[in-house]
Short mmCIF file of C-alpha atoms and ligand atoms in Angstrom, two decimals:
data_model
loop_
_atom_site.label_atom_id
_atom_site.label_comp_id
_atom_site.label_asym_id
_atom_site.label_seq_id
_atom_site.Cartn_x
_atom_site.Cartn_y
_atom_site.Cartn_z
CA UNK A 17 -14.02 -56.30 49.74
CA UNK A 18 -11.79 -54.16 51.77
CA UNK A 19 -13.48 -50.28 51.51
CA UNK A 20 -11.42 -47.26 50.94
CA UNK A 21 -13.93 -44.94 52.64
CA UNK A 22 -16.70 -44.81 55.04
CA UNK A 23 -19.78 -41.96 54.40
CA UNK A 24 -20.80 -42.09 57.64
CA UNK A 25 -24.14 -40.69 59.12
CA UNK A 26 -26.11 -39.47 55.00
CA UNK A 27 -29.31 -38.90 54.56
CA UNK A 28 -30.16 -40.32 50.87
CA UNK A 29 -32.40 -38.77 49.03
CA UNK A 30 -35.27 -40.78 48.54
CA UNK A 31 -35.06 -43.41 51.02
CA UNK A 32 -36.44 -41.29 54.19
CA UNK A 33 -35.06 -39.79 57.00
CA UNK A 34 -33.14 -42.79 58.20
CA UNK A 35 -29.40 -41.68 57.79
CA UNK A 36 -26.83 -44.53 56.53
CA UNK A 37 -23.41 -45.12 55.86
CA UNK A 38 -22.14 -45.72 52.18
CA UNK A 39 -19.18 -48.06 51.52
CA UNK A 40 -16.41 -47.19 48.67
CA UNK A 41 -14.38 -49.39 47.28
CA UNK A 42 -11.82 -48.60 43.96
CA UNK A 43 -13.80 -45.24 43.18
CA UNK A 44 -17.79 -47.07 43.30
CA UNK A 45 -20.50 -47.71 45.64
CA UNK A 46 -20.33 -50.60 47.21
CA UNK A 47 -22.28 -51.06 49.79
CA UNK A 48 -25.35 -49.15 51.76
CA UNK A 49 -26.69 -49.72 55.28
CA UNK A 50 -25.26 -49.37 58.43
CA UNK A 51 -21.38 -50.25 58.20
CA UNK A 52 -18.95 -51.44 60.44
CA UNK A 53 -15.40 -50.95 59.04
CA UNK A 54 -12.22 -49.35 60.07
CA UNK A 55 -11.70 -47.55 56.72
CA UNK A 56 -11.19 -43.85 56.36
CA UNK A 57 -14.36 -41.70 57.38
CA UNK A 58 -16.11 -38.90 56.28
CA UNK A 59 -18.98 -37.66 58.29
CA UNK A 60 -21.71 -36.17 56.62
CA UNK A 61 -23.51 -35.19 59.49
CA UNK A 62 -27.43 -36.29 58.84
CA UNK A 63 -26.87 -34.40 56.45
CA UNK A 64 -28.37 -35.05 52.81
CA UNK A 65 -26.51 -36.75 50.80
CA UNK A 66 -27.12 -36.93 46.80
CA UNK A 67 -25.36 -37.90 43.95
CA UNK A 68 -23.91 -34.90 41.93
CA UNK A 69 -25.84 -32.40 40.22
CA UNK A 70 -26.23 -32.59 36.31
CA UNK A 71 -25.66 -30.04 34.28
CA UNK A 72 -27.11 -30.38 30.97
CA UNK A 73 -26.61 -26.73 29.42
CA UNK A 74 -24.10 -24.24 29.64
CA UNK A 75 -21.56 -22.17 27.73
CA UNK A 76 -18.35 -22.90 28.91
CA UNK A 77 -16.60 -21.27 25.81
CA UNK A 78 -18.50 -17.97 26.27
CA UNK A 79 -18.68 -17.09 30.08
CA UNK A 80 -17.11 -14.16 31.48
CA UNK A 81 -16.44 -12.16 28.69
CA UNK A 82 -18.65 -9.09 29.90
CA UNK A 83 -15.23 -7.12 30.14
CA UNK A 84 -15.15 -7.04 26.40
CA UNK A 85 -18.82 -6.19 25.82
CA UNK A 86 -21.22 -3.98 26.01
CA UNK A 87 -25.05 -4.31 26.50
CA UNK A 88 -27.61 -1.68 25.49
CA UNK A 89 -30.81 -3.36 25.11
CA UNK A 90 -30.48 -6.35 26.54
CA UNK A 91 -32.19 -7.93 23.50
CA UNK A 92 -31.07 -11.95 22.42
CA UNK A 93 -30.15 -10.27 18.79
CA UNK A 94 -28.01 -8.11 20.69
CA UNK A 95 -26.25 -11.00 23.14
CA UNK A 96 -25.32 -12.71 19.92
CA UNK A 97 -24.21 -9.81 17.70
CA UNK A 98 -21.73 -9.02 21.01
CA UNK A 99 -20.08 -12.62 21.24
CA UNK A 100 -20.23 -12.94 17.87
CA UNK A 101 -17.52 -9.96 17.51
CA UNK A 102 -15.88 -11.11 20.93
CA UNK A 103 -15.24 -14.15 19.73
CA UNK A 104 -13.01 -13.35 16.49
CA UNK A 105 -10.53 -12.40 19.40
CA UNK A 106 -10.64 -15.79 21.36
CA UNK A 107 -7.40 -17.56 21.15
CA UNK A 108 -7.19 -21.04 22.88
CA UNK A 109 -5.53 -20.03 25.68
CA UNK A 110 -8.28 -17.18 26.29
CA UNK A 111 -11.12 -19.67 26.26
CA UNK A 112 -9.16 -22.08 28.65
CA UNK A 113 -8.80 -19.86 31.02
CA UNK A 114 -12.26 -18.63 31.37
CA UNK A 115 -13.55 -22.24 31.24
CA UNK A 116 -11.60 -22.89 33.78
CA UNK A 117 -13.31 -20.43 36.26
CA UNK A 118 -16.73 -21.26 35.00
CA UNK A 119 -15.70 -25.00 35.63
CA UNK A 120 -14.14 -24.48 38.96
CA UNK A 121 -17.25 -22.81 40.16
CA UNK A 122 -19.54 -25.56 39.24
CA UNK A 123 -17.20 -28.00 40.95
CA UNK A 124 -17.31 -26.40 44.18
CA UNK A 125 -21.13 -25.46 43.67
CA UNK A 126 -21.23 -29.65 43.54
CA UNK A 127 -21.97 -30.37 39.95
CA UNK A 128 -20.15 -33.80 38.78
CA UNK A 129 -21.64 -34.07 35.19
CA UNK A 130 -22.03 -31.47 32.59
CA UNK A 131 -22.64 -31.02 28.87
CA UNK A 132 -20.83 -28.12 27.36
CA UNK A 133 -21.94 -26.38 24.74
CA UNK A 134 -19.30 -25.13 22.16
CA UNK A 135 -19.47 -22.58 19.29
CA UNK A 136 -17.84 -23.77 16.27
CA UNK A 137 -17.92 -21.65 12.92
CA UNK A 138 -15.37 -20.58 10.32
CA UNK A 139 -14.75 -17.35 12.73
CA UNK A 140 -13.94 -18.95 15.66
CA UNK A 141 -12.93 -22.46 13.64
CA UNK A 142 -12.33 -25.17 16.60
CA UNK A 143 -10.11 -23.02 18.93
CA UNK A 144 -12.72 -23.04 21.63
CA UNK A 145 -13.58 -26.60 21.41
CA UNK A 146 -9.24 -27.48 21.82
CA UNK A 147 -9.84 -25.10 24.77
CA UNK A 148 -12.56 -27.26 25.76
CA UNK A 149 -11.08 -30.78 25.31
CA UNK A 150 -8.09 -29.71 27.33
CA UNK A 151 -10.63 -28.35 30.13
CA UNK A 152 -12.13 -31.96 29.90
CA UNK A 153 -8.81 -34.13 30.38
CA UNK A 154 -7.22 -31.66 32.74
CA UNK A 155 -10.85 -32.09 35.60
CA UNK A 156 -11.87 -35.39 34.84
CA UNK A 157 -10.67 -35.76 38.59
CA UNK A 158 -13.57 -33.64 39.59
CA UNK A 159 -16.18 -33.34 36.97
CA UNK A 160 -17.28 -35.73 33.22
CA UNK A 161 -17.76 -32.68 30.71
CA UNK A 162 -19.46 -33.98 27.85
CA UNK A 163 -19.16 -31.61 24.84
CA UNK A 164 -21.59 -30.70 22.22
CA UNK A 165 -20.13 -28.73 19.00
CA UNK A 166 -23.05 -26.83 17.87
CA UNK A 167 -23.27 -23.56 15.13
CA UNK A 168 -24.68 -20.58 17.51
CA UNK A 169 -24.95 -18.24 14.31
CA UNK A 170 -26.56 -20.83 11.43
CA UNK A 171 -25.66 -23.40 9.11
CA UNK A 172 -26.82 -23.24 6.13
CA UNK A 173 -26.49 -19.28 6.04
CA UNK A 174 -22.61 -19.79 7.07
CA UNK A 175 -20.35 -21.52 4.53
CA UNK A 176 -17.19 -23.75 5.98
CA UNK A 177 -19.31 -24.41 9.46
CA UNK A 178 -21.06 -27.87 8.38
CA UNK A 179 -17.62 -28.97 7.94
CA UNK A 180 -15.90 -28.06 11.32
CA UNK A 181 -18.79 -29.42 13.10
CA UNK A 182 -17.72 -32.62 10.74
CA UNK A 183 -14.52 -31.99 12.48
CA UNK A 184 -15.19 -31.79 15.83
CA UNK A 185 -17.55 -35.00 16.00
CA UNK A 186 -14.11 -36.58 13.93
CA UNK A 187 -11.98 -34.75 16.70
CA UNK A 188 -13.85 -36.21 19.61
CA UNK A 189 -17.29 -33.94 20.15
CA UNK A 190 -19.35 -36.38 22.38
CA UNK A 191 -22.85 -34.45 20.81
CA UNK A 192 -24.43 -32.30 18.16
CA UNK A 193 -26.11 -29.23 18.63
CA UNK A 194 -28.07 -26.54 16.65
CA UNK A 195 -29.64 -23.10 16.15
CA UNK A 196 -32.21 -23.35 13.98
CA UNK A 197 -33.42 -19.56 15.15
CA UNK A 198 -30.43 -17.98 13.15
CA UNK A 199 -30.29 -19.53 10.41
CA UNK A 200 -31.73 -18.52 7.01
CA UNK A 201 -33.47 -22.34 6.69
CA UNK A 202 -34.23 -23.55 10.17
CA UNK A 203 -35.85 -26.98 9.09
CA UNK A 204 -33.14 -27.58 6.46
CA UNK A 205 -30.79 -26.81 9.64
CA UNK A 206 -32.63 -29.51 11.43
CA UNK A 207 -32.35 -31.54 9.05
CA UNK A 208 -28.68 -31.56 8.33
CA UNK A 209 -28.07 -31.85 12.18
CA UNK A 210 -30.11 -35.10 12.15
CA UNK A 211 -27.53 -36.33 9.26
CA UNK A 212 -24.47 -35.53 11.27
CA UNK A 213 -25.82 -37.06 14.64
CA UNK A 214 -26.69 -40.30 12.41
CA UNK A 215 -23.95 -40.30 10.49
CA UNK A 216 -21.21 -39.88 13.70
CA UNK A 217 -24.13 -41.78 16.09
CA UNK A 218 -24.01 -39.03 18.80
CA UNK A 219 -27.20 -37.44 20.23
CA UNK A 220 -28.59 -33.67 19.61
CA UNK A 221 -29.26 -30.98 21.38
CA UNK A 222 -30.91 -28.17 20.07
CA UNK A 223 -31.66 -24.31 21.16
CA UNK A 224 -34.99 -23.56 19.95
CA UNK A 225 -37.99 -21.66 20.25
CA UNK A 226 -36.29 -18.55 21.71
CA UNK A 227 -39.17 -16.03 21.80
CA UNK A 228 -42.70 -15.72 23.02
CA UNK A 229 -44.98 -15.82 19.66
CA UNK A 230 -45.89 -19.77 19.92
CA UNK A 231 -47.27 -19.07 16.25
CA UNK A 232 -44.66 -21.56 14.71
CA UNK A 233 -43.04 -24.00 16.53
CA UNK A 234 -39.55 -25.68 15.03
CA UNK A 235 -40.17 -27.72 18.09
CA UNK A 236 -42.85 -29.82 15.86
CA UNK A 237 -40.09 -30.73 13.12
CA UNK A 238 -38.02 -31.83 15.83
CA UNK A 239 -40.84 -34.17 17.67
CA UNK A 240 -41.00 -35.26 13.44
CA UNK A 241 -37.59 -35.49 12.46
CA UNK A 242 -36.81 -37.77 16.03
CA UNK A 243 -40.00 -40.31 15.33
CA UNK A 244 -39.31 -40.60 11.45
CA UNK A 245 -35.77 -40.86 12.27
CA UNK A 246 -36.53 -43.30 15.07
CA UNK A 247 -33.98 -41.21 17.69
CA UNK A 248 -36.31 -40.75 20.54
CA UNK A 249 -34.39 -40.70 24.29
CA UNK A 250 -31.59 -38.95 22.10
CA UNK A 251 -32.92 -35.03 21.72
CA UNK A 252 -33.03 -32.56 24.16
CA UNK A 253 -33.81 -29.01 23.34
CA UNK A 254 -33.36 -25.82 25.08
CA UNK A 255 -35.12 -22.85 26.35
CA UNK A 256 -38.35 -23.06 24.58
CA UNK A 257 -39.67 -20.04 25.85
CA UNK A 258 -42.19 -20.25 23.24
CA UNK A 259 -44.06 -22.64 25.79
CA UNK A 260 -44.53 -19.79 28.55
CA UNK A 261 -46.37 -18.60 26.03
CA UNK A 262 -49.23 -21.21 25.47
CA UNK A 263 -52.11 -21.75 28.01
CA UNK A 264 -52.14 -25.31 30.43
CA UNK A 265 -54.32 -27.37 28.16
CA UNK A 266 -52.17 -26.62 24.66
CA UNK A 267 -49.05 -27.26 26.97
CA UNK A 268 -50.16 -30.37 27.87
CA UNK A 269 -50.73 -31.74 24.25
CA UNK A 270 -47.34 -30.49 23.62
CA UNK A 271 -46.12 -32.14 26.53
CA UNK A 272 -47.40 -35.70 25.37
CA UNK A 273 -46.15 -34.83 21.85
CA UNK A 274 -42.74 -34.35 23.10
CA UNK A 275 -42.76 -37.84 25.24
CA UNK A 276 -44.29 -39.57 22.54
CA UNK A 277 -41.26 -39.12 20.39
CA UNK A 278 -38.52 -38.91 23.08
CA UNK A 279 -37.33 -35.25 22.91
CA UNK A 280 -36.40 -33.71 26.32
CA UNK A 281 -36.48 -30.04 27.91
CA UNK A 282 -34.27 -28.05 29.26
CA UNK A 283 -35.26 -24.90 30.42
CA UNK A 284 -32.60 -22.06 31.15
CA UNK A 285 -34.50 -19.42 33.90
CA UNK A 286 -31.40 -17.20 34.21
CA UNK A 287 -31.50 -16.84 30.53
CA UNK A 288 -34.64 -17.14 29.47
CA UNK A 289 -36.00 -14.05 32.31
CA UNK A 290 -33.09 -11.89 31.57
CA UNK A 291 -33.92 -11.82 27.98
CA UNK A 292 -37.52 -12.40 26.82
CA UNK A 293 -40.14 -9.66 27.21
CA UNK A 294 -37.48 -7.02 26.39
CA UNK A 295 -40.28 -5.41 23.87
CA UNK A 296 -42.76 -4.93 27.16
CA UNK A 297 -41.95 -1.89 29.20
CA UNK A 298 -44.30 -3.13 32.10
CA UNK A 299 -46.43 -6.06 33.14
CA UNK A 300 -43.00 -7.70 31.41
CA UNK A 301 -43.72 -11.93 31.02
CA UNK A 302 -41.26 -14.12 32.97
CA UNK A 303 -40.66 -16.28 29.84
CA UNK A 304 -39.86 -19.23 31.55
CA UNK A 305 -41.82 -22.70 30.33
CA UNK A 306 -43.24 -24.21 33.09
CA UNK A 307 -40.62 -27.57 33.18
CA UNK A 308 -42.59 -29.25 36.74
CA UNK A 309 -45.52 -29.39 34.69
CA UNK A 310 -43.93 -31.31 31.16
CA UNK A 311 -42.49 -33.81 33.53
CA UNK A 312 -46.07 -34.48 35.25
CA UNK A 313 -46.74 -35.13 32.02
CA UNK A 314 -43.52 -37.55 31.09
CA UNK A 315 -41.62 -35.28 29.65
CA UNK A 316 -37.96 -35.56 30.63
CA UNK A 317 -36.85 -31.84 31.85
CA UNK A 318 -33.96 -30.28 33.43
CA UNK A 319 -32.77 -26.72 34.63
CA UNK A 320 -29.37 -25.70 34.04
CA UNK A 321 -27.33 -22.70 34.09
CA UNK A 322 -26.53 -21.98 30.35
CA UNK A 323 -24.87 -18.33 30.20
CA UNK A 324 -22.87 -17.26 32.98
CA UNK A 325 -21.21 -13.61 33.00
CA UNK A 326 -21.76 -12.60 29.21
CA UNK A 327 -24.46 -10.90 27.48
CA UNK A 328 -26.92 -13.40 27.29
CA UNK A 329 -26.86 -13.37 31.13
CA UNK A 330 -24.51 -11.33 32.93
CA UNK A 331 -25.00 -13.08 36.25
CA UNK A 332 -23.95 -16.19 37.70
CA UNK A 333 -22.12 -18.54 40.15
CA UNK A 334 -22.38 -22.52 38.48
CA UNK A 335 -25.54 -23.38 41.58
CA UNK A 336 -28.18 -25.62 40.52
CA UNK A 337 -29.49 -25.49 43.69
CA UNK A 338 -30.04 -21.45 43.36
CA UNK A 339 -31.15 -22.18 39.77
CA UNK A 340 -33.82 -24.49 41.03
CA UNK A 341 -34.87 -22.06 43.77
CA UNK A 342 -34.92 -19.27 41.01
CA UNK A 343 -37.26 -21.44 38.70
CA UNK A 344 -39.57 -22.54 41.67
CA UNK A 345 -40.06 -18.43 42.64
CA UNK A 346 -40.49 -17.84 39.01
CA UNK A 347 -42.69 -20.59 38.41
CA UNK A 348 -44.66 -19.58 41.73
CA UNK A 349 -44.11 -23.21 43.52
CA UNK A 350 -44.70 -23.71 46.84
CA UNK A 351 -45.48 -27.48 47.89
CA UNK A 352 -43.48 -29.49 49.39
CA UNK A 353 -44.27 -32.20 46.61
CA UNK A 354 -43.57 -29.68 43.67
CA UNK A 355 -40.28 -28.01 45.64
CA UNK A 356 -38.96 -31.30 45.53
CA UNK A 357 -39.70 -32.02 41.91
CA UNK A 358 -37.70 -29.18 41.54
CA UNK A 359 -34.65 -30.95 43.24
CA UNK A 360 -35.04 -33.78 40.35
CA UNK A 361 -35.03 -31.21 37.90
CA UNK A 362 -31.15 -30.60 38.34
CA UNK A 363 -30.43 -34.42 39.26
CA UNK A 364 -32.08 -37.65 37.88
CA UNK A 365 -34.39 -35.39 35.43
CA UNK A 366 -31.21 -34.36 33.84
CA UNK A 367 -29.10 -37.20 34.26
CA UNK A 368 -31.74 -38.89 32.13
CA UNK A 369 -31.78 -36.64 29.53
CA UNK A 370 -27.89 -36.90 29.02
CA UNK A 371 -28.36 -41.11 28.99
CA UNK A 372 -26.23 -41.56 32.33
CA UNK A 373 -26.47 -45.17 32.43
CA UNK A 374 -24.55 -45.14 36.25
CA UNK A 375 -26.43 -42.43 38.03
CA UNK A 376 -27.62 -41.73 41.52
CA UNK A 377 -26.97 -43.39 45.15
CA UNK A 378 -27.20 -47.50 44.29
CA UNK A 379 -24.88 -49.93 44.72
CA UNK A 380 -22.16 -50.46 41.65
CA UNK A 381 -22.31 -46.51 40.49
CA UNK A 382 -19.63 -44.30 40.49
CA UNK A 383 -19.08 -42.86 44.33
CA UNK A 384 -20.22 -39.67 42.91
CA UNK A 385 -21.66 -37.91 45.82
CA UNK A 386 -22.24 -34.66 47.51
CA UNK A 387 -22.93 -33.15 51.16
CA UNK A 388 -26.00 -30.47 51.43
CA UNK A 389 -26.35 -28.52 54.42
CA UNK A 390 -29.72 -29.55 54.31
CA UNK A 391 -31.80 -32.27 55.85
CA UNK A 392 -33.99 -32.95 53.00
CA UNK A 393 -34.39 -32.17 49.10
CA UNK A 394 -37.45 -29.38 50.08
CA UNK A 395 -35.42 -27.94 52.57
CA UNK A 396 -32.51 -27.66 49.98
CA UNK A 397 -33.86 -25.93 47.26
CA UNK A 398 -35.90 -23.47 49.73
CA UNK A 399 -33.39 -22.62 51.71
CA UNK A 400 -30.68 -22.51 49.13
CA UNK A 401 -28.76 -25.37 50.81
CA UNK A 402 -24.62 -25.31 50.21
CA UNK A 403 -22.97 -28.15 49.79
CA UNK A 404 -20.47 -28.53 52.19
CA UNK A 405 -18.07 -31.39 50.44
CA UNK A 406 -18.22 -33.70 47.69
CA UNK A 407 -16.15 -36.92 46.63
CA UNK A 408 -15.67 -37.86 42.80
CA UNK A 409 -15.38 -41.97 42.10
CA UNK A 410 -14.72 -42.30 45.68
CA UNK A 411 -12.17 -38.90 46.44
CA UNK A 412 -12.66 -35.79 47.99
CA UNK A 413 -12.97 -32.89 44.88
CA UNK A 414 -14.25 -29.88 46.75
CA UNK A 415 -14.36 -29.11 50.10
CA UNK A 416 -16.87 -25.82 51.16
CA UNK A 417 -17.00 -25.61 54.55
CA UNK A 418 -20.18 -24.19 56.35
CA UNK A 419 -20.18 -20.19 57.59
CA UNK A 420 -20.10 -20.07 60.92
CA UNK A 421 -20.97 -17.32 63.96
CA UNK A 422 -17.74 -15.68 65.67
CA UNK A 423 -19.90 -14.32 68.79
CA UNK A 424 -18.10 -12.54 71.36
CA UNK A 425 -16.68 -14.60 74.07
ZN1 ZN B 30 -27.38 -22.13 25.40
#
């Protein structure tokens, strides 16, 4: 098969320090080793070379709205009470726009896959998932946004939003979320999420468990709802910050609780440290569950981004790679071994949890790859590695060159 383009000179993560070139053909990997071709070339350098990074959680609809809000005590009832007004003003356009600079950052940061998480409720109706649809079609060229309609301010408490999330799975939503922590029935919310997902056969992804009293857990009707249900490999949930909260040995029976029935992890440090611990005015917790640690134990975890320039987090530039470094300094990691677990926590981690069937660096996937000005995945997430170019199915999306010295001559 004739190739399109050469990769010349990549050093794959997770087959040693031998660099090699990768074949493309019509947009997919074709072939892996050392290639002699006189296709078009890229070099990467010995550089390393990885498929895209995975977003599994952020809030497309919501980011950079800080101009229109204000922030007093940085509490999570406060974050939503300020997008919940906000948003009442969002027109289509509005939510397009700011997607669109949110989504443009990730691309260049070198994220190829990412599940969106949109607000729909009988304020905001399905403006912000139109916006979001439209953001899908018009960068499929650079990045497959998966979308998850979910109710950020309850369910059962809000009449008229059980029926535009009906609406959006009808209109196209690729996945379910839900809130049970503001609503007035959190296990009946579970409950009629379950329905929906069964009914429309999409998966679910839940935010949950967004404080530090482990007390009650709604993660437990989850791991029960998914086994009775039988819809294990098909729930994530997010933040759980509730788990920070519980010492190593109850963590670990979670932990094989949560891979018993299938539900996966995603843990949002930006979020999750800007928020929790807001009662403490010293000694403050971190409030970040320890993800590394599930997945020794099986559980399928990723890091991801979630807010970006709103109340919830008013920070943020679309890197995994400075999310994972953020988590492993939170998280107090230092190994080589556990630095690079970290890497798989915003790549196959997360690519498993969103059921990417055609992921990673193998022969017959998409050519969805990325340069890091790195060597290796340790190096990477210690050093804060940039990547320097990326190709999606086979063409260049992003190019971010290297800095470079100007000394004097
Ligand atoms: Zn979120």
């Amino acid at each position: 098969m004739p190739l399109d383009l050469v990769l010349r000179n990549a050093r794959i993560h997770g087959r040693g320090a031998t660099p090699f070139d990768i074949g493309i053909a019509g947009g997919k990997i074709v072939e892996i080793g050392q290639i002699a071709s006189d296709a078009a070339v890229d070099d990467a350098g010995g550089r390393l070379v990885t498929a895209g990074f995975v977003e599994t959680h952020i809030h497309l609809d919501k980011s950079c709205i800080l101009d229109r809000c204000h922030s007093e005590t940085g509490t999570l009832q406060e974050a939503i009470a300020q997008v919940a007004a906000a948003k009442r003003a969002f027109s289509e356009d509005d939510v397009y726009e700011r997607g669109r600079r949110t989504l443009e950052k990730a691309i260049v940061q070198g994220t190829t896959r990412m599940r969106t998480h949109v607000e729909v409720d009988p304020r905001i109706e399905l403006r912000s998932f139109a916006a979001i649809q439209r953001l899908k079609r018009d960068y499929a060229w650079a990045i497959d946004l998966d979308i998850c309609a979910f109710p950020q301010e309850g369910l059962l408490n809000d009449p008229g939003t059980e029926e535009l999330l009906i609406a959006a799975c009808e209109a196209g939503a690729d996945l379910i979320g839900g809130c049970p922590y503001t609503d007035s029935d959190p296990h009946g919310q579970i409950a009629r999420i379950f329905e929906i997902a069964r009914r429309f056969d999409i998966d679910i992804d839940f935010h949950l468990d967004f404080d530090l009293d482990p007390a009650r857990m709604d993660l437990m009707e989850i791991c029960r709802q998914t086994e009775s249900l039988r819809y294990g490999g098909r729930v994530a949930v997010g933040h759980v910050t509730k788990l920070s909260a519980v010492p190593p040995a109850e963590l670990a029976n979670i932990a094989r609780r949560l891979t018993d029935a299938g539900v996966a992890v995603t843990v949002l440090p930006a979020t999750d440290l800007f928020l929790m611990g807001r009662g403490c005015e010293h000694n403050v917790p971190r409030g970040v569950t320890h993800a590394h640690k599930l997945a020794e134990h099986g559980v399928t975890c990723s890091l991801a981004t979630n807010n970006v320039l709103n109340p919830f987090t008013p920070f943020g530039d679309c890197s995994l790679v400075r999310m994972a470094n953020l988590y492993a300094n939170i998280a107090q990691i230092g190994t080589a071994q556990e630095l690079a677990a970290c890497f798989d926590l915003v790549t196959t981690q997360p690519a498993k949890l969103m059921n990417l069937r055609d992921y990673g660096v193998a022969i017959g996937n998409p050519a969805d790859l990325i340069v890091l000005d790195c060597s290796d995945a340790v190096q990477g997430i210690a050093e804060l590695a940039q990547p320097l170019f990326g190709l999606k199915r086979g063409r260049r999306s992003f190019t971010h060159p290297a800095a470079a010295l100007n000394p004097p001559a």
